[in-house]
Amino acid sequence: MKNRIITISREFGSGGRTIGKQTAEMLRIPCYDQELIRKLAEQSGFTQDYVAEESEYSEHPGWFSNAFTGRSVNGLSNQDYLWSLQRQIILDLADKESCVIVGRCADYILKDRSDCLTVFIHADLEKRAERIVKIYGETDQLPQKRLLEKDKRRAAFYQFYTDMKWGQAQNYHLALDSGAVGIERCIRIITDLFSD
């Protein structure tokens, strides 16, 4: 059987990571999320915490600021180095086996592959705020503020490295509102499309 790939892009708190993992379990294929962070840490020599932050989030909420921050004399940053490694790891994984890849611009990196289903998971702010408080115990700051900050930094990273707008429906095969549709139904929709 030919490899088939699912990429899951997601708003913070939308349940995209859960949807990705459970979709992979149902399809009996690997899910790469934290595993990508471990691989990047091993290959780069950076800590997993550093990699988790620098391989998906811009240091600043605007992509323009990212162009001038943390650059060495040769014009490259640690984030550029991680982007290059991350891109190659994702391409290698997609060549190797069917899998689900969560985040890290995998939808863009694999955009030219015909065997890739790209999915964007979103939900309204209130549902996401409820979820991060319930699942992660997020209480030290207003959950809505944390959600918006994370999404802005993720969007800035995405735009800087892809020159595309993060979350824009036409950039994905499928966009699902996990707050309205529900986590379980999102998983069923994705697995049904994957199996066709």
PDB file of C-alpha atoms in Angstrom:
ATOM      1  CA  MET A   1       0.000   0.000   0.000  1.00  0.00           C
ATOM      2  CA  LYS A   2       1.225   3.467  -0.868  1.00  0.00           C
ATOM      3  CA  ASN A   3       2.030   5.783   2.041  1.00  0.00           C
ATOM      4  CA  ARG A   4      -0.643   8.254   3.057  1.00  0.00           C
ATOM      5  CA  ILE A   5       0.003  11.231   5.282  1.00  0.00           C
ATOM      6  CA  ILE A   6      -2.306  13.374   7.413  1.00  0.00           C
ATOM      7  CA  THR A   7      -1.094  16.731   8.680  1.00  0.00           C
ATOM      8  CA  ILE A   8      -2.947  18.363  11.557  1.00  0.00           C
ATOM      9  CA  SER A   9      -2.536  22.116  11.979  1.00  0.00           C
ATOM     10  CA  ARG A  10      -4.414  23.561  14.921  1.00  0.00           C
ATOM     11  CA  GLU A  11      -5.299  26.542  17.015  1.00  0.00           C
ATOM     12  CA  PHE A  12      -3.951  26.313  20.539  1.00  0.00           C
ATOM     13  CA  GLY A  13      -6.533  24.606  22.769  1.00  0.00           C
ATOM     14  CA  SER A  14      -8.665  23.272  19.889  1.00  0.00           C
ATOM     15  CA  GLY A  15      -7.818  19.624  20.601  1.00  0.00           C
ATOM     16  CA  GLY A  16      -5.820  19.200  17.401  1.00  0.00           C
ATOM     17  CA  ARG A  17      -3.062  17.258  19.117  1.00  0.00           C
ATOM     18  CA  THR A  18      -5.618  14.869  20.647  1.00  0.00           C
ATOM     19  CA  ILE A  19      -7.377  14.505  17.307  1.00  0.00           C
ATOM     20  CA  GLY A  20      -4.070  13.728  15.610  1.00  0.00           C
ATOM     21  CA  LYS A  21      -3.041  11.103  18.165  1.00  0.00           C
ATOM     22  CA  GLN A  22      -6.424   9.374  18.273  1.00  0.00           C
ATOM     23  CA  THR A  23      -6.748   9.425  14.482  1.00  0.00           C
ATOM     24  CA  ALA A  24      -3.351   7.724  14.221  1.00  0.00           C
ATOM     25  CA  GLU A  25      -4.390   5.127  16.821  1.00  0.00           C
ATOM     26  CA  MET A  26      -7.597   4.344  14.923  1.00  0.00           C
ATOM     27  CA  LEU A  27      -5.692   3.998  11.660  1.00  0.00           C
ATOM     28  CA  ARG A  28      -2.852   2.066  13.334  1.00  0.00           C
ATOM     29  CA  ILE A  29      -0.197   4.394  11.992  1.00  0.00           C
ATOM     30  CA  PRO A  30       2.416   6.484  13.850  1.00  0.00           C
ATOM     31  CA  CYS A  31       1.678   9.986  15.064  1.00  0.00           C
ATOM     32  CA  TYR A  32       4.555  12.446  15.103  1.00  0.00           C
ATOM     33  CA  ASP A  33       4.206  15.324  17.529  1.00  0.00           C
ATOM     34  CA  GLN A  34       6.436  15.128  20.610  1.00  0.00           C
ATOM     35  CA  GLU A  35       8.472  12.578  18.652  1.00  0.00           C
ATOM     36  CA  LEU A  36       9.397  15.347  16.184  1.00  0.00           C
ATOM     37  CA  ILE A  37      10.596  17.486  19.070  1.00  0.00           C
ATOM     38  CA  ARG A  38      12.771  14.611  20.345  1.00  0.00           C
ATOM     39  CA  LYS A  39      14.224  14.015  16.871  1.00  0.00           C
ATOM     40  CA  LEU A  40      14.963  17.726  16.433  1.00  0.00           C
ATOM     41  CA  ALA A  41      16.588  17.903  19.875  1.00  0.00           C
ATOM     42  CA  GLU A  42      18.779  14.882  19.126  1.00  0.00           C
ATOM     43  CA  GLN A  43      19.909  16.207  15.755  1.00  0.00           C
ATOM     44  CA  SER A  44      20.358  19.839  16.774  1.00  0.00           C
ATOM     45  CA  GLY A  45      21.857  19.434  20.243  1.00  0.00           C
ATOM     46  CA  PHE A  46      19.278  21.843  21.706  1.00  0.00           C
ATOM     47  CA  THR A  47      17.054  20.891  24.651  1.00  0.00           C
ATOM     48  CA  GLN A  48      13.555  19.563  23.982  1.00  0.00           C
ATOM     49  CA  ASP A  49      12.000  22.593  25.724  1.00  0.00           C
ATOM     50  CA  TYR A  50      13.956  24.961  23.490  1.00  0.00           C
ATOM     51  CA  VAL A  51      13.053  22.983  20.368  1.00  0.00           C
ATOM     52  CA  ALA A  52       9.349  22.839  21.326  1.00  0.00           C
ATOM     53  CA  GLU A  53       9.229  26.622  21.524  1.00  0.00           C
ATOM     54  CA  GLU A  54      11.539  27.551  18.647  1.00  0.00           C
ATOM     55  CA  SER A  55      10.282  25.047  16.057  1.00  0.00           C
ATOM     56  CA  GLU A  56       6.697  26.273  15.935  1.00  0.00           C
ATOM     57  CA  TYR A  57       6.438  29.692  17.555  1.00  0.00           C
ATOM     58  CA  SER A  58       7.891  33.011  16.543  1.00  0.00           C
ATOM     59  CA  GLU A  59       9.634  34.899  19.317  1.00  0.00           C
ATOM     60  CA  HIS A  60       7.458  37.897  18.408  1.00  0.00           C
ATOM     61  CA  PRO A  61       3.781  38.060  17.415  1.00  0.00           C
ATOM     62  CA  GLY A  62       4.627  39.766  14.104  1.00  0.00           C
ATOM     63  CA  TRP A  63       6.420  37.951  11.302  1.00  0.00           C
ATOM     64  CA  PHE A  64       8.358  41.096  10.343  1.00  0.00           C
ATOM     65  CA  SER A  65      10.103  41.252  13.738  1.00  0.00           C
ATOM     66  CA  ASN A  66      11.126  37.632  13.274  1.00  0.00           C
ATOM     67  CA  ALA A  67      13.123  38.587  10.187  1.00  0.00           C
ATOM     68  CA  PHE A  68      15.557  40.646  12.289  1.00  0.00           C
ATOM     69  CA  THR A  69      15.696  38.857  15.639  1.00  0.00           C
ATOM     70  CA  GLY A  70      18.438  36.494  16.766  1.00  0.00           C
ATOM     71  CA  ARG A  71      20.367  36.487  13.490  1.00  0.00           C
ATOM     72  CA  SER A  72      24.100  35.810  13.338  1.00  0.00           C
ATOM     73  CA  VAL A  73      26.510  37.617  11.036  1.00  0.00           C
ATOM     74  CA  ASN A  74      25.683  35.136   8.258  1.00  0.00           C
ATOM     75  CA  GLY A  75      22.010  36.093   8.552  1.00  0.00           C
ATOM     76  CA  LEU A  76      20.819  32.787  10.048  1.00  0.00           C
ATOM     77  CA  SER A  77      19.199  32.151  13.408  1.00  0.00           C
ATOM     78  CA  ASN A  78      18.810  29.049  15.562  1.00  0.00           C
ATOM     79  CA  GLN A  79      15.207  29.014  14.379  1.00  0.00           C
ATOM     80  CA  ASP A  80      16.355  28.886  10.742  1.00  0.00           C
ATOM     81  CA  TYR A  81      18.614  25.952  11.593  1.00  0.00           C
ATOM     82  CA  LEU A  82      15.740  24.136  13.333  1.00  0.00           C
ATOM     83  CA  TRP A  83      13.422  24.894  10.380  1.00  0.00           C
ATOM     84  CA  SER A  84      15.878  23.260   7.993  1.00  0.00           C
ATOM     85  CA  LEU A  85      16.230  20.156  10.189  1.00  0.00           C
ATOM     86  CA  GLN A  86      12.495  19.976  10.826  1.00  0.00           C
ATOM     87  CA  ARG A  87      11.717  20.204   7.117  1.00  0.00           C
ATOM     88  CA  GLN A  88      14.084  17.352   6.296  1.00  0.00           C
ATOM     89  CA  ILE A  89      12.762  15.143   9.126  1.00  0.00           C
ATOM     90  CA  ILE A  90       9.164  15.666   7.948  1.00  0.00           C
ATOM     91  CA  LEU A  91      10.070  14.905   4.332  1.00  0.00           C
ATOM     92  CA  ASP A  92      11.900  11.742   5.424  1.00  0.00           C
ATOM     93  CA  LEU A  93       8.976  10.577   7.585  1.00  0.00           C
ATOM     94  CA  ALA A  94       6.514  11.103   4.735  1.00  0.00           C
ATOM     95  CA  ASP A  95       8.734   9.080   2.396  1.00  0.00           C
ATOM     96  CA  LYS A  96       9.164   6.297   4.938  1.00  0.00           C
ATOM     97  CA  GLU A  97       5.625   5.472   6.121  1.00  0.00           C
ATOM     98  CA  SER A  98       1.985   6.418   6.461  1.00  0.00           C
ATOM     99  CA  CYS A  99       1.626   8.683   9.478  1.00  0.00           C
ATOM    100  CA  VAL A 100      -0.058  11.646  11.143  1.00  0.00           C
ATOM    101  CA  ILE A 101       2.113  14.739  11.646  1.00  0.00           C
ATOM    102  CA  VAL A 102       0.902  17.383  14.094  1.00  0.00           C
ATOM    103  CA  GLY A 103       1.890  21.005  13.491  1.00  0.00           C
ATOM    104  CA  ARG A 104       5.334  22.279  12.534  1.00  0.00           C
ATOM    105  CA  CYS A 105       4.221  23.534   9.104  1.00  0.00           C
ATOM    106  CA  ALA A 106       3.973  19.946   7.825  1.00  0.00           C
ATOM    107  CA  ASP A 107       0.997  20.947   5.664  1.00  0.00           C
ATOM    108  CA  TYR A 108       3.230  23.410   3.808  1.00  0.00           C
ATOM    109  CA  ILE A 109       6.310  21.172   3.704  1.00  0.00           C
ATOM    110  CA  LEU A 110       4.250  18.353   2.144  1.00  0.00           C
ATOM    111  CA  LYS A 111       1.959  20.552   0.011  1.00  0.00           C
ATOM    112  CA  ASP A 112       3.134  19.101  -3.292  1.00  0.00           C
ATOM    113  CA  ARG A 113       2.431  15.490  -2.321  1.00  0.00           C
ATOM    114  CA  SER A 114      -0.737  13.892  -3.673  1.00  0.00           C
ATOM    115  CA  ASP A 115      -0.785  11.386  -0.772  1.00  0.00           C
ATOM    116  CA  CYS A 116      -1.228  14.038   1.920  1.00  0.00           C
ATOM    117  CA  LEU A 117      -4.485  15.154   3.555  1.00  0.00           C
ATOM    118  CA  THR A 118      -4.057  18.552   5.233  1.00  0.00           C
ATOM    119  CA  VAL A 119      -6.396  19.403   8.108  1.00  0.00           C
ATOM    120  CA  PHE A 120      -6.854  22.560  10.187  1.00  0.00           C
ATOM    121  CA  ILE A 121      -8.588  22.237  13.582  1.00  0.00           C
ATOM    122  CA  HIS A 122     -10.104  25.329  15.149  1.00  0.00           C
ATOM    123  CA  ALA A 123     -12.748  26.255  17.724  1.00  0.00           C
ATOM    124  CA  ASP A 124     -14.183  29.423  19.171  1.00  0.00           C
ATOM    125  CA  LEU A 125     -12.220  31.197  21.884  1.00  0.00           C
ATOM    126  CA  GLU A 126     -14.551  30.282  24.760  1.00  0.00           C
ATOM    127  CA  LYS A 127     -14.478  26.538  23.993  1.00  0.00           C
ATOM    128  CA  ARG A 128     -10.704  26.616  23.691  1.00  0.00           C
ATOM    129  CA  ALA A 129     -10.383  28.549  26.960  1.00  0.00           C
ATOM    130  CA  GLU A 130     -12.568  25.969  28.732  1.00  0.00           C
ATOM    131  CA  ARG A 131     -10.465  23.171  27.271  1.00  0.00           C
ATOM    132  CA  ILE A 132      -7.050  24.496  28.348  1.00  0.00           C
ATOM    133  CA  VAL A 133      -8.313  25.133  31.875  1.00  0.00           C
ATOM    134  CA  LYS A 134      -9.836  21.634  32.067  1.00  0.00           C
ATOM    135  CA  ILE A 135      -7.048  19.677  30.325  1.00  0.00           C
ATOM    136  CA  TYR A 136      -3.914  21.647  31.175  1.00  0.00           C
ATOM    137  CA  GLY A 137      -4.995  23.446  34.349  1.00  0.00           C
ATOM    138  CA  GLU A 138      -4.127  26.792  32.752  1.00  0.00           C
ATOM    139  CA  THR A 139      -5.015  29.354  35.406  1.00  0.00           C
ATOM    140  CA  ASP A 140      -2.030  31.669  35.943  1.00  0.00           C
ATOM    141  CA  GLN A 141      -3.251  34.168  33.373  1.00  0.00           C
ATOM    142  CA  LEU A 142      -6.492  34.727  31.528  1.00  0.00           C
ATOM    143  CA  PRO A 143      -6.843  31.673  29.257  1.00  0.00           C
ATOM    144  CA  GLN A 144      -8.152  33.825  26.398  1.00  0.00           C
ATOM    145  CA  LYS A 145      -5.033  36.012  26.543  1.00  0.00           C
ATOM    146  CA  ARG A 146      -2.753  32.951  26.471  1.00  0.00           C
ATOM    147  CA  LEU A 147      -4.687  31.460  23.538  1.00  0.00           C
ATOM    148  CA  LEU A 148      -4.464  34.623  21.464  1.00  0.00           C
ATOM    149  CA  GLU A 149      -0.761  35.084  22.239  1.00  0.00           C
ATOM    150  CA  LYS A 150       0.100  31.474  21.280  1.00  0.00           C
ATOM    151  CA  ASP A 151      -1.947  31.676  18.078  1.00  0.00           C
ATOM    152  CA  LYS A 152      -0.324  35.005  17.061  1.00  0.00           C
ATOM    153  CA  ARG A 153       3.165  33.595  17.578  1.00  0.00           C
ATOM    154  CA  ARG A 154       2.289  30.373  15.732  1.00  0.00           C
ATOM    155  CA  ALA A 155       0.788  32.385  12.849  1.00  0.00           C
ATOM    156  CA  ALA A 156       3.871  34.630  12.663  1.00  0.00           C
ATOM    157  CA  PHE A 157       6.182  31.594  12.531  1.00  0.00           C
ATOM    158  CA  TYR A 158       4.039  29.987   9.836  1.00  0.00           C
ATOM    159  CA  GLN A 159       3.922  33.138   7.702  1.00  0.00           C
ATOM    160  CA  PHE A 160       7.653  33.776   8.058  1.00  0.00           C
ATOM    161  CA  TYR A 161       8.660  30.284   6.893  1.00  0.00           C
ATOM    162  CA  THR A 162       5.880  29.542   4.400  1.00  0.00           C
ATOM    163  CA  ASP A 163       4.820  32.974   3.115  1.00  0.00           C
ATOM    164  CA  MET A 164       1.237  31.778   3.597  1.00  0.00           C
ATOM    165  CA  LYS A 165      -1.476  32.722   6.057  1.00  0.00           C
ATOM    166  CA  TRP A 166      -1.889  30.219   8.877  1.00  0.00           C
ATOM    167  CA  GLY A 167      -5.449  28.957   9.352  1.00  0.00           C
ATOM    168  CA  GLN A 168      -6.747  30.237   6.007  1.00  0.00           C
ATOM    169  CA  ALA A 169      -9.214  27.608   4.762  1.00  0.00           C
ATOM    170  CA  GLN A 170      -7.974  27.469   1.162  1.00  0.00           C
ATOM    171  CA  ASN A 171      -4.547  26.322   2.414  1.00  0.00           C
ATOM    172  CA  TYR A 172      -6.032  23.049   3.738  1.00  0.00           C
ATOM    173  CA  HIS A 173      -8.094  20.215   2.339  1.00  0.00           C
ATOM    174  CA  LEU A 174     -10.292  20.207   5.425  1.00  0.00           C
ATOM    175  CA  ALA A 175     -11.035  22.692   8.224  1.00  0.00           C
ATOM    176  CA  LEU A 176     -12.984  21.400  11.230  1.00  0.00           C
ATOM    177  CA  ASP A 177     -14.481  23.300  14.167  1.00  0.00           C
ATOM    178  CA  SER A 178     -13.808  20.901  17.031  1.00  0.00           C
ATOM    179  CA  GLY A 179     -15.936  22.992  19.383  1.00  0.00           C
ATOM    180  CA  ALA A 180     -19.029  22.612  17.197  1.00  0.00           C
ATOM    181  CA  VAL A 181     -18.362  19.194  15.655  1.00  0.00           C
ATOM    182  CA  GLY A 182     -16.713  17.549  18.674  1.00  0.00           C
ATOM    183  CA  ILE A 183     -13.397  15.759  19.006  1.00  0.00           C
ATOM    184  CA  GLU A 184     -14.774  12.270  18.303  1.00  0.00           C
ATOM    185  CA  ARG A 185     -16.620  13.306  15.158  1.00  0.00           C
ATOM    186  CA  CYS A 186     -13.533  15.168  13.863  1.00  0.00           C
ATOM    187  CA  ILE A 187     -11.575  11.923  14.264  1.00  0.00           C
ATOM    188  CA  ARG A 188     -14.248   9.934  12.410  1.00  0.00           C
ATOM    189  CA  ILE A 189     -14.382  12.435   9.535  1.00  0.00           C
ATOM    190  CA  ILE A 190     -10.597  12.385   9.094  1.00  0.00           C
ATOM    191  CA  THR A 191     -10.313   8.585   9.329  1.00  0.00           C
ATOM    192  CA  ASP A 192     -13.172   8.174   6.836  1.00  0.00           C
ATOM    193  CA  LEU A 193     -11.451  10.497   4.351  1.00  0.00           C
ATOM    194  CA  PHE A 194      -8.115   8.757   4.876  1.00  0.00           C
ATOM    195  CA  SER A 195      -9.659   5.338   4.284  1.00  0.00           C
ATOM    196  CA  ASP A 196     -11.425   6.294   1.005  1.00  0.00           C
TER     197      ASP A 196
END
